[in-house]
């Protein structure tokens, strides 16, 4: 439908003052809208993660669609996938080694330990807020499946914060423990 004409009573005066007032009003309104848009785009939205934790059917949960997360169970999400690790010895020895490492660290806290499942919380470094670190130590093949998920989901320009810091954190833990990255084996094939 096209423009049918002015809305409201006709203007009696078309003086330059009334035209300037309208232009100024339009500038103020458009400037305000632009300011609000820029402010809202520049301020990331932060929310606490409610992602499931633990083990289901013998596996750690995959990562949710949004939020900073890496998981060896997220093979269908390449940007959120991290290869499992290999440990030496028994699963009990590996769990003890992981728990000892966490207890000696000032930035790691043991949240839960149940046999071959270890849940740690990390706080510090470049990562803002707490990060949940979950490890499932498989007994039969000396493989550790893992998951790291930030409790804060930071959205900037409709994208989640990158998982590079999570990968660096996990790589540091793996190297300190002396465990092997199974992704290395896949790259050699």
Tab-separated table of C-alpha atoms in Angstrom:
chain	number	residue	atom	x	y	z
A	1	UNK	CA	0.000	0.000	0.000
A	2	UNK	CA	1.455	3.390	-0.972
A	3	UNK	CA	1.713	6.600	0.985
A	4	UNK	CA	-1.691	8.257	1.099
A	5	UNK	CA	-0.661	11.647	2.400
A	6	UNK	CA	0.211	13.322	5.669
A	7	UNK	CA	-1.086	11.868	8.874
A	8	UNK	CA	-2.720	14.317	11.257
A	9	UNK	CA	-3.763	17.898	10.683
A	10	UNK	CA	-2.006	19.806	7.928
A	11	UNK	CA	0.815	22.090	8.957
A	12	UNK	CA	-0.242	25.719	8.946
A	13	UNK	CA	3.252	27.035	8.830
A	14	UNK	CA	6.178	25.782	6.802
A	15	UNK	CA	8.677	28.073	8.422
A	16	UNK	CA	12.377	27.109	8.427
A	17	UNK	CA	12.215	26.776	12.219
A	18	UNK	CA	9.674	23.936	12.085
A	19	UNK	CA	11.706	22.136	9.374
A	20	UNK	CA	14.911	22.424	11.425
A	21	UNK	CA	13.087	21.109	14.460
A	22	UNK	CA	11.944	18.039	12.536
A	23	UNK	CA	15.415	17.396	11.139
A	24	UNK	CA	16.971	17.784	14.553
A	25	UNK	CA	14.394	15.424	16.000
A	26	UNK	CA	15.169	12.849	13.327
A	27	UNK	CA	18.915	13.182	13.970
A	28	UNK	CA	18.387	12.700	17.698
A	29	UNK	CA	16.138	9.666	17.226
A	30	UNK	CA	18.462	8.020	14.655
A	31	UNK	CA	21.540	8.810	16.706
A	32	UNK	CA	19.948	7.329	19.803
A	33	UNK	CA	18.969	4.157	17.962
A	34	UNK	CA	22.486	3.814	16.547
A	35	UNK	CA	24.033	4.376	19.988
A	36	UNK	CA	21.812	1.740	21.541
A	37	UNK	CA	22.684	-0.722	18.772
A	38	UNK	CA	26.431	-0.114	19.157
A	39	UNK	CA	26.301	-0.384	22.930
A	40	UNK	CA	24.349	-3.633	22.825
A	41	UNK	CA	26.675	-5.117	20.185
A	42	UNK	CA	29.772	-4.174	22.160
A	43	UNK	CA	28.542	-5.653	25.441
A	44	UNK	CA	28.651	-9.431	25.404
A	45	UNK	CA	25.672	-11.289	26.803
A	46	UNK	CA	26.775	-13.649	29.564
A	47	UNK	CA	24.743	-16.549	30.885
A	48	UNK	CA	25.456	-19.455	33.200
A	49	UNK	CA	25.650	-22.790	31.424
A	50	UNK	CA	23.100	-25.439	32.313
A	51	UNK	CA	24.795	-28.121	30.197
A	52	UNK	CA	24.440	-31.694	31.409
A	53	UNK	CA	27.412	-33.150	33.238
A	54	UNK	CA	28.424	-36.672	34.062
A	55	UNK	CA	28.251	-39.957	32.197
A	56	UNK	CA	25.366	-41.379	30.193
A	57	UNK	CA	25.555	-44.873	28.719
A	58	UNK	CA	29.275	-45.014	29.517
A	59	UNK	CA	30.092	-41.742	27.710
A	60	UNK	CA	30.548	-38.115	28.642
A	61	UNK	CA	27.944	-35.761	27.237
A	62	UNK	CA	28.719	-33.933	23.984
A	63	UNK	CA	28.935	-30.145	23.940
A	64	UNK	CA	25.810	-28.016	23.660
A	65	UNK	CA	25.358	-26.034	20.427
A	66	UNK	CA	26.447	-22.748	21.997
A	67	UNK	CA	29.054	-21.818	24.565
A	68	UNK	CA	32.751	-22.523	24.903
A	69	UNK	CA	33.090	-26.292	25.142
A	70	UNK	CA	35.313	-29.129	23.943
A	71	UNK	CA	34.463	-32.819	24.212
A	72	UNK	CA	35.768	-36.087	22.867
A	73	UNK	CA	32.067	-37.046	22.546
A	74	UNK	CA	31.381	-34.172	20.110
A	75	UNK	CA	32.645	-35.898	16.956
A	76	UNK	CA	29.682	-34.518	14.980
A	77	UNK	CA	30.705	-30.938	15.915
A	78	UNK	CA	34.270	-30.480	14.575
A	79	UNK	CA	34.761	-27.074	16.222
A	80	UNK	CA	33.932	-28.603	19.630
A	81	UNK	CA	35.785	-31.903	19.261
A	82	UNK	CA	38.961	-32.793	21.124
A	83	UNK	CA	40.669	-36.162	20.753
A	84	UNK	CA	40.815	-38.526	23.734
A	85	UNK	CA	44.046	-39.172	25.613
A	86	UNK	CA	45.918	-42.337	26.573
A	87	UNK	CA	47.174	-42.969	30.111
A	88	UNK	CA	49.692	-45.469	31.501
A	89	UNK	CA	48.897	-48.044	34.192
A	90	UNK	CA	45.470	-48.893	35.549
A	91	UNK	CA	42.448	-46.611	35.586
A	92	UNK	CA	42.710	-46.401	39.386
A	93	UNK	CA	46.341	-45.240	39.102
A	94	UNK	CA	45.374	-42.702	36.428
A	95	UNK	CA	42.495	-41.369	38.549
A	96	UNK	CA	44.829	-41.032	41.544
A	97	UNK	CA	47.387	-39.203	39.393
A	98	UNK	CA	44.709	-36.814	38.082
A	99	UNK	CA	43.290	-36.183	41.573
A	100	UNK	CA	46.771	-35.584	43.048
A	101	UNK	CA	47.497	-33.136	40.240
A	102	UNK	CA	44.222	-31.265	40.928
A	103	UNK	CA	44.834	-31.163	44.687
A	104	UNK	CA	48.298	-29.630	44.164
A	105	UNK	CA	46.948	-26.957	41.809
A	106	UNK	CA	45.695	-23.639	43.146
A	107	UNK	CA	43.280	-23.217	40.216
A	108	UNK	CA	41.714	-26.720	40.188
A	109	UNK	CA	39.154	-28.115	42.597
A	110	UNK	CA	37.767	-31.655	42.762
A	111	UNK	CA	33.982	-31.498	42.411
A	112	UNK	CA	33.274	-35.235	42.154
A	113	UNK	CA	35.085	-38.536	41.834
A	114	UNK	CA	33.297	-41.795	41.274
A	115	UNK	CA	35.549	-44.675	40.256
A	116	UNK	CA	36.595	-43.957	36.686
A	117	UNK	CA	34.858	-40.553	36.490
A	118	UNK	CA	36.534	-37.337	37.673
A	119	UNK	CA	34.926	-33.889	37.601
A	120	UNK	CA	37.151	-30.885	38.296
A	121	UNK	CA	36.412	-27.164	38.339
A	122	UNK	CA	39.008	-24.718	37.038
A	123	UNK	CA	39.090	-20.998	37.736
A	124	UNK	CA	41.791	-18.595	36.629
A	125	UNK	CA	44.032	-17.608	33.740
A	126	UNK	CA	42.648	-16.263	30.483
A	127	UNK	CA	39.322	-18.038	31.004
A	128	UNK	CA	36.763	-15.818	32.697
A	129	UNK	CA	34.687	-17.663	35.262
A	130	UNK	CA	34.666	-21.356	36.133
A	131	UNK	CA	35.253	-24.197	33.708
A	132	UNK	CA	34.023	-27.740	34.322
A	133	UNK	CA	36.565	-30.418	33.372
A	134	UNK	CA	35.277	-33.977	33.155
A	135	UNK	CA	37.321	-37.109	32.599
A	136	UNK	CA	36.133	-40.686	31.988
A	137	UNK	CA	38.957	-43.193	32.395
A	138	UNK	CA	38.180	-46.263	30.322
A	139	UNK	CA	39.549	-49.386	31.989
A	140	UNK	CA	39.817	-51.719	29.002
A	141	UNK	CA	41.978	-49.642	26.647
A	142	UNK	CA	43.679	-46.980	28.848
A	143	UNK	CA	41.825	-44.151	27.101
A	144	UNK	CA	40.645	-40.947	28.760
A	145	UNK	CA	37.616	-39.269	27.251
A	146	UNK	CA	37.246	-35.668	28.297
A	147	UNK	CA	35.014	-32.642	28.274
A	148	UNK	CA	35.718	-29.009	29.174
A	149	UNK	CA	32.833	-26.541	29.316
A	150	UNK	CA	32.816	-22.952	30.471
A	151	UNK	CA	30.046	-22.231	32.919
A	152	UNK	CA	29.657	-18.826	31.304
A	153	UNK	CA	28.448	-18.638	27.763
A	154	UNK	CA	29.688	-15.361	26.303
A	155	UNK	CA	27.902	-14.192	23.166
A	156	UNK	CA	29.558	-11.445	21.119
A	157	UNK	CA	27.999	-10.549	17.756
A	158	UNK	CA	25.897	-13.734	17.965
A	159	UNK	CA	28.982	-15.991	18.147
A	160	UNK	CA	30.265	-17.895	21.171
A	161	UNK	CA	33.621	-17.155	22.724
A	162	UNK	CA	36.299	-19.342	21.095
A	163	UNK	CA	37.376	-22.627	22.658
A	164	UNK	CA	41.117	-22.010	22.062
A	165	UNK	CA	41.698	-21.199	25.745
A	166	UNK	CA	39.980	-24.449	26.743
A	167	UNK	CA	42.259	-26.401	24.409
A	168	UNK	CA	45.350	-24.698	25.851
A	169	UNK	CA	44.171	-25.531	29.400
A	170	UNK	CA	43.567	-29.187	28.523
A	171	UNK	CA	46.859	-29.478	26.637
A	172	UNK	CA	48.709	-28.151	29.677
A	173	UNK	CA	47.009	-30.659	31.989
A	174	UNK	CA	47.702	-33.562	29.598
A	175	UNK	CA	51.365	-32.631	29.233
A	176	UNK	CA	51.810	-32.197	33.001
A	177	UNK	CA	50.322	-35.657	33.551
A	178	UNK	CA	52.513	-37.167	30.819
A	179	UNK	CA	49.527	-38.598	28.975
A	180	UNK	CA	49.390	-39.063	25.209
A	181	UNK	CA	47.143	-37.145	22.799
A	182	UNK	CA	45.432	-39.682	20.520
A	183	UNK	CA	44.926	-36.996	17.860
A	184	UNK	CA	48.659	-37.382	17.176
A	185	UNK	CA	48.026	-40.998	16.137
A	186	UNK	CA	45.227	-39.931	13.749
A	187	UNK	CA	47.473	-37.358	12.036
A	188	UNK	CA	50.119	-40.012	11.313
A	189	UNK	CA	47.690	-42.250	9.399
